[in-house]
Coordinates of C-alpha atoms in Angstrom, one line a residue:
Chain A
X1 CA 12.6 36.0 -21.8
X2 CA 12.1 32.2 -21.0
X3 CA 9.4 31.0 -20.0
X4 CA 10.4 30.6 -16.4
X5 CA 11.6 34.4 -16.4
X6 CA 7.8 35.3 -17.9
X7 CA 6.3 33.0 -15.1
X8 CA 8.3 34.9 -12.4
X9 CA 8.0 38.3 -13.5
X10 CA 3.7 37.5 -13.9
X11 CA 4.1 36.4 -10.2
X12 CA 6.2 39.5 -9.1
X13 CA 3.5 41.6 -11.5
X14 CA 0.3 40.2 -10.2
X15 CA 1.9 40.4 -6.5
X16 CA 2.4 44.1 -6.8
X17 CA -0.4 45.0 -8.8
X18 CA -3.4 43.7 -6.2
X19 CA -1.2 45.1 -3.8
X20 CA -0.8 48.5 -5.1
X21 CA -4.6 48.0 -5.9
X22 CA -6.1 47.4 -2.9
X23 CA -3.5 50.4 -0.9
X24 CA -5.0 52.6 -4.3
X25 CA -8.6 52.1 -3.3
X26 CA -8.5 52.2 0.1
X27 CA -6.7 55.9 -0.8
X28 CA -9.7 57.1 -2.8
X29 CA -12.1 55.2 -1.6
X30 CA -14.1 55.5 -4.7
X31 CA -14.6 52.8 -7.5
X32 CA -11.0 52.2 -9.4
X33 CA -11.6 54.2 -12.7
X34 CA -8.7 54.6 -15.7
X35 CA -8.6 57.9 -14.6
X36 CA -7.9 57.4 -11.2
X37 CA -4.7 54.8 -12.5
X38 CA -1.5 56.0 -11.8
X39 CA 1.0 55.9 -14.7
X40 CA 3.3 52.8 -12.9
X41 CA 0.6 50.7 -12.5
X42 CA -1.5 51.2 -15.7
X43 CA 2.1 50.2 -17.2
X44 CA 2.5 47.0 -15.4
X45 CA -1.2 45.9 -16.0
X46 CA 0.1 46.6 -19.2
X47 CA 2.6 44.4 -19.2
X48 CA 1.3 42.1 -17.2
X49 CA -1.9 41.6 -20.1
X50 CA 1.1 41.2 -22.8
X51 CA 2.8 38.1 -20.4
X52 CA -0.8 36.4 -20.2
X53 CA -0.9 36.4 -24.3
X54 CA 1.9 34.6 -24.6
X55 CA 0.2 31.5 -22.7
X56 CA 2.9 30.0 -21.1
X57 CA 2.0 26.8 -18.9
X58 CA 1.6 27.2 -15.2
X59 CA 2.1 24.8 -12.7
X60 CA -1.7 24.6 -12.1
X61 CA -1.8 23.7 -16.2
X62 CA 0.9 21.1 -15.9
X63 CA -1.4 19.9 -13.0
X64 CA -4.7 19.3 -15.2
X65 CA -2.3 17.7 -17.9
X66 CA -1.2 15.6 -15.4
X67 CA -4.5 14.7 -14.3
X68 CA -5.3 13.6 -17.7
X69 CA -2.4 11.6 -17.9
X70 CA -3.9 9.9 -15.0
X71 CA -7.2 9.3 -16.2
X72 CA -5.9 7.6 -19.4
X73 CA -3.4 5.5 -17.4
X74 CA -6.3 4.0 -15.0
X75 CA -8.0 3.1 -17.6
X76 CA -5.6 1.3 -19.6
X77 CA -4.8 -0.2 -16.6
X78 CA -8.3 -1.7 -16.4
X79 CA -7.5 -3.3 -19.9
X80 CA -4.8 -5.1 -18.5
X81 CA -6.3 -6.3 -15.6
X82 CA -9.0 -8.0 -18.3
X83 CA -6.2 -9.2 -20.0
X84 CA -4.2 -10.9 -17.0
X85 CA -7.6 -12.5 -15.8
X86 CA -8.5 -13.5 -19.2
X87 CA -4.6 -15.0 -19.4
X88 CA -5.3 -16.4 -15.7
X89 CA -8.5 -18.1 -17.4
X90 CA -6.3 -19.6 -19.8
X91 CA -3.6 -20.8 -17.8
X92 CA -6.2 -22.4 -15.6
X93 CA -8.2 -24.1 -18.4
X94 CA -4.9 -25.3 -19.7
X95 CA -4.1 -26.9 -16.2
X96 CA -7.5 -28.7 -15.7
X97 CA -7.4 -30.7 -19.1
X98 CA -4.3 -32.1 -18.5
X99 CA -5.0 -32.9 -14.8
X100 CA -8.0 -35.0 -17.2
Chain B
X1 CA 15.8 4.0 0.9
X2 CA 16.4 0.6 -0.4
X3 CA 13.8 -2.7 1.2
X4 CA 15.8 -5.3 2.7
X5 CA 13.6 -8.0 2.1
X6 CA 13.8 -9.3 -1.5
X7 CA 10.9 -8.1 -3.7
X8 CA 9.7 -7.4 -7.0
X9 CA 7.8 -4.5 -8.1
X10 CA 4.2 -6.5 -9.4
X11 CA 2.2 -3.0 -10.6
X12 CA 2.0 0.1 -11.1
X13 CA -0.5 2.9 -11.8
X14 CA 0.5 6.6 -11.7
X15 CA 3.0 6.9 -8.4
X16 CA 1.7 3.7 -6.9
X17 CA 3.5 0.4 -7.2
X18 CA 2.6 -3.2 -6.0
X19 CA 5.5 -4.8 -4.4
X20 CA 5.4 -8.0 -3.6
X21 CA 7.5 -10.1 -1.1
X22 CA 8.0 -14.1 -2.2
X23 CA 8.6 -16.7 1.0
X24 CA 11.8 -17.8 1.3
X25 CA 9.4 -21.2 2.5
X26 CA 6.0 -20.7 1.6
X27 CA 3.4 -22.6 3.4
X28 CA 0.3 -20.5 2.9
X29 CA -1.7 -20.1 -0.7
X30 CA -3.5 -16.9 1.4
X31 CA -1.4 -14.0 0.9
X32 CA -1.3 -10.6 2.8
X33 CA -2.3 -7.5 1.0
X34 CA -0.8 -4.4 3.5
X35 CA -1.5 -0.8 3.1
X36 CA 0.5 1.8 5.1
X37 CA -0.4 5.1 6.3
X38 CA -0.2 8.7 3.6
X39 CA 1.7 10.3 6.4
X40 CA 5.5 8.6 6.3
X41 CA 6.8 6.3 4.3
X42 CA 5.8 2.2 3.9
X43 CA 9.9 1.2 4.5
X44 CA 9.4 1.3 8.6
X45 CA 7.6 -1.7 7.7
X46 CA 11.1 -3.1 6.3
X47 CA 13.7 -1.2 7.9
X48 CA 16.4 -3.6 8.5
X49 CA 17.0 -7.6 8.9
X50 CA 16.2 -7.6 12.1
X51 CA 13.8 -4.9 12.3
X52 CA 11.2 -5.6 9.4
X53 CA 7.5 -7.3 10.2
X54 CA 7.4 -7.8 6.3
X55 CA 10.4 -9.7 6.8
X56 CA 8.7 -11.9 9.8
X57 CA 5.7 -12.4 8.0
X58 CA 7.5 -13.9 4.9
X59 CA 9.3 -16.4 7.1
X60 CA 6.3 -17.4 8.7
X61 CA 5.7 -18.7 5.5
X62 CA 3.3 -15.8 3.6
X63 CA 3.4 -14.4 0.5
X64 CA 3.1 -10.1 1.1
X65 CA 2.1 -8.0 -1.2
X66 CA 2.6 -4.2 0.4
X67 CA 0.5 -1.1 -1.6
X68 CA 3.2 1.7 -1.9
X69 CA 1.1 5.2 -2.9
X70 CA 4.4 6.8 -3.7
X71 CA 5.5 10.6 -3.2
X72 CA 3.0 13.1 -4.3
X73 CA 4.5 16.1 -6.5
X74 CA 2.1 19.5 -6.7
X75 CA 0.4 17.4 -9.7
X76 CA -1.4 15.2 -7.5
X77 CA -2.8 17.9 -5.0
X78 CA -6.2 16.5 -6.1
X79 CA -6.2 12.8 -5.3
X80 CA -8.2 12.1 -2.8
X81 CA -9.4 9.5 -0.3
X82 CA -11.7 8.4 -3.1
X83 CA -8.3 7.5 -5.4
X84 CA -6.8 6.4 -2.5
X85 CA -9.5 3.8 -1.3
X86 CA -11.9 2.9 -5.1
X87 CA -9.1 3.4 -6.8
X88 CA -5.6 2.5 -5.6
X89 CA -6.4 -0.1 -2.5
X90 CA -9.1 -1.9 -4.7
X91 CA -7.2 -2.4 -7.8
X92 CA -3.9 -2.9 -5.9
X93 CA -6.4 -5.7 -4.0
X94 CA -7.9 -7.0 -7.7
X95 CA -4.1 -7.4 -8.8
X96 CA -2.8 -9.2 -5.9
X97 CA -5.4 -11.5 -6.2
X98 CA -4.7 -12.1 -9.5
X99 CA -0.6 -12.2 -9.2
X100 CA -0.9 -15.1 -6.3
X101 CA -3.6 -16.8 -7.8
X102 CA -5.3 -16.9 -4.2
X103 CA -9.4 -15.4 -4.1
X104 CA -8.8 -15.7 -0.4
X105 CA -6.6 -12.6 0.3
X106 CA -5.9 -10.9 4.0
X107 CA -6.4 -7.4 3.8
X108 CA -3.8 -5.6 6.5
X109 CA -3.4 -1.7 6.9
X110 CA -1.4 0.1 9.7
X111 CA -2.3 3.5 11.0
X112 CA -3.8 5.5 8.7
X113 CA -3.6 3.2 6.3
X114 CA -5.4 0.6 8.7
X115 CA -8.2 3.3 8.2
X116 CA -8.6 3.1 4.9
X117 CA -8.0 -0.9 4.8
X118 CA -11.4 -0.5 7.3
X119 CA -13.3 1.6 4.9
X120 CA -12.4 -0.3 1.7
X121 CA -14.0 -3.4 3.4
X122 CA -16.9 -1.4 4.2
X123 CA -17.5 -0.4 0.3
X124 CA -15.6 -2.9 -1.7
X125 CA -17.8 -5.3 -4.3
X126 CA -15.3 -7.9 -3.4
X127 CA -14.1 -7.0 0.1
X128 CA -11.1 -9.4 1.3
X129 CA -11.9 -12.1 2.8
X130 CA -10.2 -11.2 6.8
X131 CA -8.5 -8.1 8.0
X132 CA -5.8 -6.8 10.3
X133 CA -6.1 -3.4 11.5
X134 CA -2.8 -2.3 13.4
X135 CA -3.5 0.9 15.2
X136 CA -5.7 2.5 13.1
X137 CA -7.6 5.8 14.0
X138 CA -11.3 5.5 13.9
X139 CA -12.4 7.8 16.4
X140 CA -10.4 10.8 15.9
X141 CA -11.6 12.3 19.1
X142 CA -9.4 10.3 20.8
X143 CA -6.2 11.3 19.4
X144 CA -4.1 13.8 21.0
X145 CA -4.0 17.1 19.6
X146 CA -7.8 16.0 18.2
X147 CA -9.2 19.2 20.4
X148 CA -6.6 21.7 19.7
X149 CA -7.8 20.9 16.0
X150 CA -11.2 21.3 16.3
X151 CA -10.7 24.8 18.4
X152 CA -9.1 26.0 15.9
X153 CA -11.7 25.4 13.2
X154 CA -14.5 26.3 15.5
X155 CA -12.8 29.5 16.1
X156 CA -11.9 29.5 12.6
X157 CA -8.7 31.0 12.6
X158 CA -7.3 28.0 10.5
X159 CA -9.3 28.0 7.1
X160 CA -8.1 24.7 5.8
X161 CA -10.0 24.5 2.4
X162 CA -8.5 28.1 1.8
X163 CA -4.7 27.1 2.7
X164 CA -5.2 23.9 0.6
X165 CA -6.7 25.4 -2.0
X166 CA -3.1 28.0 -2.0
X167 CA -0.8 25.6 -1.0
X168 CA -1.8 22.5 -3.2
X169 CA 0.0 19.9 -1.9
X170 CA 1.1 20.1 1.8
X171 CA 4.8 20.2 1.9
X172 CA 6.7 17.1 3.6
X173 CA 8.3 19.2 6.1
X174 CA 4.8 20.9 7.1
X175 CA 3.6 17.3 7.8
X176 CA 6.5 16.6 9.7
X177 CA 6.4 19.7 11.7
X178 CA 2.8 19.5 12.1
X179 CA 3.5 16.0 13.6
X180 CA 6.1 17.4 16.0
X181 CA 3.5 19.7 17.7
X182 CA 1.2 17.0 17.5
X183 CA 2.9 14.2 19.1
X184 CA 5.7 15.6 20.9
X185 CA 6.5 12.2 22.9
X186 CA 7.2 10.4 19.8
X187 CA 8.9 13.2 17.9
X188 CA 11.8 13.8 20.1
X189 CA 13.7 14.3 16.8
X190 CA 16.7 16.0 17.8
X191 CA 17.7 13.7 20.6
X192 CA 20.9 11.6 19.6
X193 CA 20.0 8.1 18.8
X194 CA 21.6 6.1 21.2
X195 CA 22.2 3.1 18.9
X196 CA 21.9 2.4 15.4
X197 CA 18.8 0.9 15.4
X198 CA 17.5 4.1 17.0
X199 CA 19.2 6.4 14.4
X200 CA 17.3 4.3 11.7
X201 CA 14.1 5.2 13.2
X202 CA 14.4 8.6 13.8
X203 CA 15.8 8.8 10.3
X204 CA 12.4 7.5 9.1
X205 CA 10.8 9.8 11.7
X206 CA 12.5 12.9 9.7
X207 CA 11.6 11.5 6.0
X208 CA 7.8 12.7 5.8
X209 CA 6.1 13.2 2.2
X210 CA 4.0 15.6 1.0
X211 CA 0.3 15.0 1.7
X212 CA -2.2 15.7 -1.3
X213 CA -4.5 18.6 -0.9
X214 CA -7.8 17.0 -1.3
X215 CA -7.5 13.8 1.0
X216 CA -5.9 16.1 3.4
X217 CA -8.5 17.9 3.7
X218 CA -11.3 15.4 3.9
X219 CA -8.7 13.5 6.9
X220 CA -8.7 16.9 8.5
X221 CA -12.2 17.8 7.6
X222 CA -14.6 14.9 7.9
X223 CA -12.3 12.2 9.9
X224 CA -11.0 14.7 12.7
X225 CA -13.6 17.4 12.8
X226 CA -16.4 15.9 12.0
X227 CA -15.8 12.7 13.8
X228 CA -17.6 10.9 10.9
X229 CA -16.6 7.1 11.1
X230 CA -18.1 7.1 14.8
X231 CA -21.0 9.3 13.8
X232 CA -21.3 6.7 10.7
X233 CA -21.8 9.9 8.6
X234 CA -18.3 9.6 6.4
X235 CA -19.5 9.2 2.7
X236 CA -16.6 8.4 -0.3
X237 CA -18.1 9.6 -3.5
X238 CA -21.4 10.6 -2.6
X239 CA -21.8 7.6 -1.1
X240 CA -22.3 6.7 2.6
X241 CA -19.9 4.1 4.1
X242 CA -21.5 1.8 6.5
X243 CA -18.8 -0.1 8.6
X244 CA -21.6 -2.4 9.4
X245 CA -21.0 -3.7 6.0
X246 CA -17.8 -5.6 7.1
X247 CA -18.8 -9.2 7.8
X248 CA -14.9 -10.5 7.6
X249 CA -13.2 -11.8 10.4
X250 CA -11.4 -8.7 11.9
X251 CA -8.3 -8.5 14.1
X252 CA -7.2 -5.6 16.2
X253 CA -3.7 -5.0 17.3
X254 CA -3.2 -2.4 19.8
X255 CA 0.0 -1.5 21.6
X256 CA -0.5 -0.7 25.4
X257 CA 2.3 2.2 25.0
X258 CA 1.1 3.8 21.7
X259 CA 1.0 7.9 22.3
X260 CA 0.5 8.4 18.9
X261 CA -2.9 6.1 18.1
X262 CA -4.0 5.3 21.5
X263 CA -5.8 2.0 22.2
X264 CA -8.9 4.0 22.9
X265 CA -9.2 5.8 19.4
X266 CA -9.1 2.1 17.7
X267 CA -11.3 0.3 19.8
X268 CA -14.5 1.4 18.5
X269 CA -13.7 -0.5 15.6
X270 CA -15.0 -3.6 17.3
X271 CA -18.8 -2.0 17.9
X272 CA -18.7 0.0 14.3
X273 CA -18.1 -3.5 12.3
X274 CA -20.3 -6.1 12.4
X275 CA -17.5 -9.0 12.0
X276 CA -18.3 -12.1 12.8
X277 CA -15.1 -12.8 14.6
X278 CA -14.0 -10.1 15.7
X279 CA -10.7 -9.9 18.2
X280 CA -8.3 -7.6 19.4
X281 CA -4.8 -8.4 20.1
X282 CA -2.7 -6.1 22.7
X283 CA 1.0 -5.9 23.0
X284 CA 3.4 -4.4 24.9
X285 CA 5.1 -1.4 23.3
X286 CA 4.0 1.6 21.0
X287 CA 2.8 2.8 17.3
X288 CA 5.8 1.8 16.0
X289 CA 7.0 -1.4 17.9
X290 CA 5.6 -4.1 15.7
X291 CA 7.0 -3.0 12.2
X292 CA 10.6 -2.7 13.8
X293 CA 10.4 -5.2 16.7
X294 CA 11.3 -8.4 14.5
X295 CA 8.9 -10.7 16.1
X296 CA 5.4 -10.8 15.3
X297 CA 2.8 -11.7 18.5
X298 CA 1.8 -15.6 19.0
X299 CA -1.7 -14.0 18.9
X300 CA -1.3 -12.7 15.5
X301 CA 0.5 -15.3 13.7
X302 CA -1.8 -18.0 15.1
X303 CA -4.6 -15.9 13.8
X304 CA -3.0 -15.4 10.5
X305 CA -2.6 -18.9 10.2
X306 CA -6.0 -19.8 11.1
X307 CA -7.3 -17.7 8.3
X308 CA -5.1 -19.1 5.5
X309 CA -5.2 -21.6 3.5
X310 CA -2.8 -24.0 3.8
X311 CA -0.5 -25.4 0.6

């Protein structure tokens, strides 16, 4: 599987699953014990806990990377702006001596 | 869509760039820094040659610098007004200063982006030093569809935080649609345009981006619900903004027909500053007449002139 196909089939896993939880519980209406599991969804917990090893990047992970990438962008930007003033400085010193 | 005024992208950090907008004739050192709204995109300011106020201004003889905040994609769902306005207005400010050489900068936001223009002067270390505020919200009361918001967070059957908190970013076509409802005079969008001019608009009507999460939220939350400019309770970063804190000469353009920011939500703007020439210009027409009409008011270019330094 890709890692778009393991993505998808966590989302189609995780949709089920809570689904066929919560419709499970309000069945027994007792606490959700192993016992209690039925066969089909103790397999796709399953399967769903052997997707999650595999730690492939979500869009929410992309979206902290990303927000990394912007915190070290701002801040190299702030060294440039010193720069360009400090060239500004320059450019402006260089102009008053030889109006002198 | 392409600018038809000539210009040259200045800076950039993350999705924002600088674009700046060289005189055919310069006769001003003073150069205008504008900031457009979050909601649609900036090119309504520079839609065509004879439909662009960017366009106007530059033949008047200014310099324009215009602050461009991009698209958002899901990976900014948690900018917020406090990137937008300490962040991305500020430094966008810093650099134009730098780029024309000119401490004396006019500071000019429309809509939404007149807003934040507002509340950058109010917390800004180096505020500029006069500012145009076309149509900007301030009390969000005023704004039609402003109740029909707040019912439905009173009643609570629209949990913002917990749709932006699922959703991320707010898809363009949500904005758009959520416009629609809002401002159904000004969104007749499946009308025909009638002339080209018209289909131009309406083409900008239909090209909405994606709002970020976060800023969305506190827009929604503390600017509509809460009211907070007028109740002087808005805070950025922890910190309280007091409009009384802007001392710069202000000017406040109105349009007598505008359905979408009527006159009355801006005017407040003139008690909640504490300018010390403060003015407000009215024209004939609505929230959108100025950036496409092609002529700029006496009243504003006279002003702008006064206010600039001259080469």
């Amino acid at each position: 599987m890709d890692k778009k196909e393991i993505l998808l089939r966590m989302m189609e896993l995780s949709n089920l699953t809570e689904e066929k939880l919560k419709s499970h519980k309000k069945k027994v209406k007792a606490p959700l014990r192993e016992a209690l599991m039925p066969e089909e969804l103790r397999n796709r917990l399953e399967e769903y806990r052997k997707l999650m090893e595999l730690k492939v990047p979500t869009k929410k992970d992309l979206a902290a990377l990303a927000a990394l990438i912007r915190q070290v962008e701002e801040k190299v930007d702030a060294l440039e702006e010193k720069l360009e003033k400090l060239d500004c400085l320059k450019k402006d010193n260089g102009k008053k001596r030889k109006d002198r | 869509m392409n600018a038809v005024t000539p210009r040259q992208a200045v800076w950039k950090l993350n999705k924002n760039v600088l674009w700046y907008y060289p005189s055919p004739s310069r006769k001003y050192r003073t150069p205008l820094f504008l900031v457009y709204s979050l909601v649609n995109r900036p090119y309504i300011l520079d839609l065509a040659p004879d439909m662009s106020m960017i366009s106007c201004l530059t033949r008047e003889g200014y310099d324009v610098y215009l602050l461009d905040f991009g698209i958002c994609g899901y990976e900014d769902k948690d900018i917020s007004l406090e990137d937008y306005i300490l962040t991305y207005i500020e430094r966008g400010l810093r650099r134009t200063r730098i780029h024309s050489g000119s401490e004396n900068v006019i500071s000019a936001g429309y809509c939404l982006g007149g807003t934040m223009a507002l509340i950058h002067a109010a917390v800004s270390p180096n505020p500029p030093q006069s500012l145009v505020l076309f149509a900007p919200p301030v009390d969000f009361s005023r704004l039609p569809g402003a109740e029909s918001w707040t019912e439905a967070f009173k009643g609570n059957p629209l949990r913002l935080k917990a749709a932006v908190k699922t959703m991320g970013m707010i898809p363009a076509p949500v904005v758009s649609r959520t416009l629609a409802s809002l401002f159904p005079s000004s969104a007749d969008r499946k009308a025909k345009p009638v002339s080209e001019k018209q289909a131009l608009v309406q083409r900008w009507l239909h090209d909405s981006v994606p709002f970020s999460g976060e800023a969305l939220s506190q827009v929604i939350g503390d600017l509509v619900f809460h009211n907070r400019l007028v109740t002087n309770t808005f805070a950025l970063a922890g910190r309280r903004v007091n409009l009384k804190k802007v001392r710069s000469p202000l000017l406040l353009v109105t349009g007598t027909k505008d359905t979408i920011v009527p006159i009355e939500s801006s005017l407040p703007v003139m008690n909640l500053t504490r300018s010390r020439d403060p003015r407000n210009v009215t024209f004939q027409g609505g929230h959108i007449t100025l950036a496409v009409a092609g002529t700029l008011p006496p009243e504003l270019t006279e002003w702008l002139s006064e206010r600039s330094s001259r080469l």
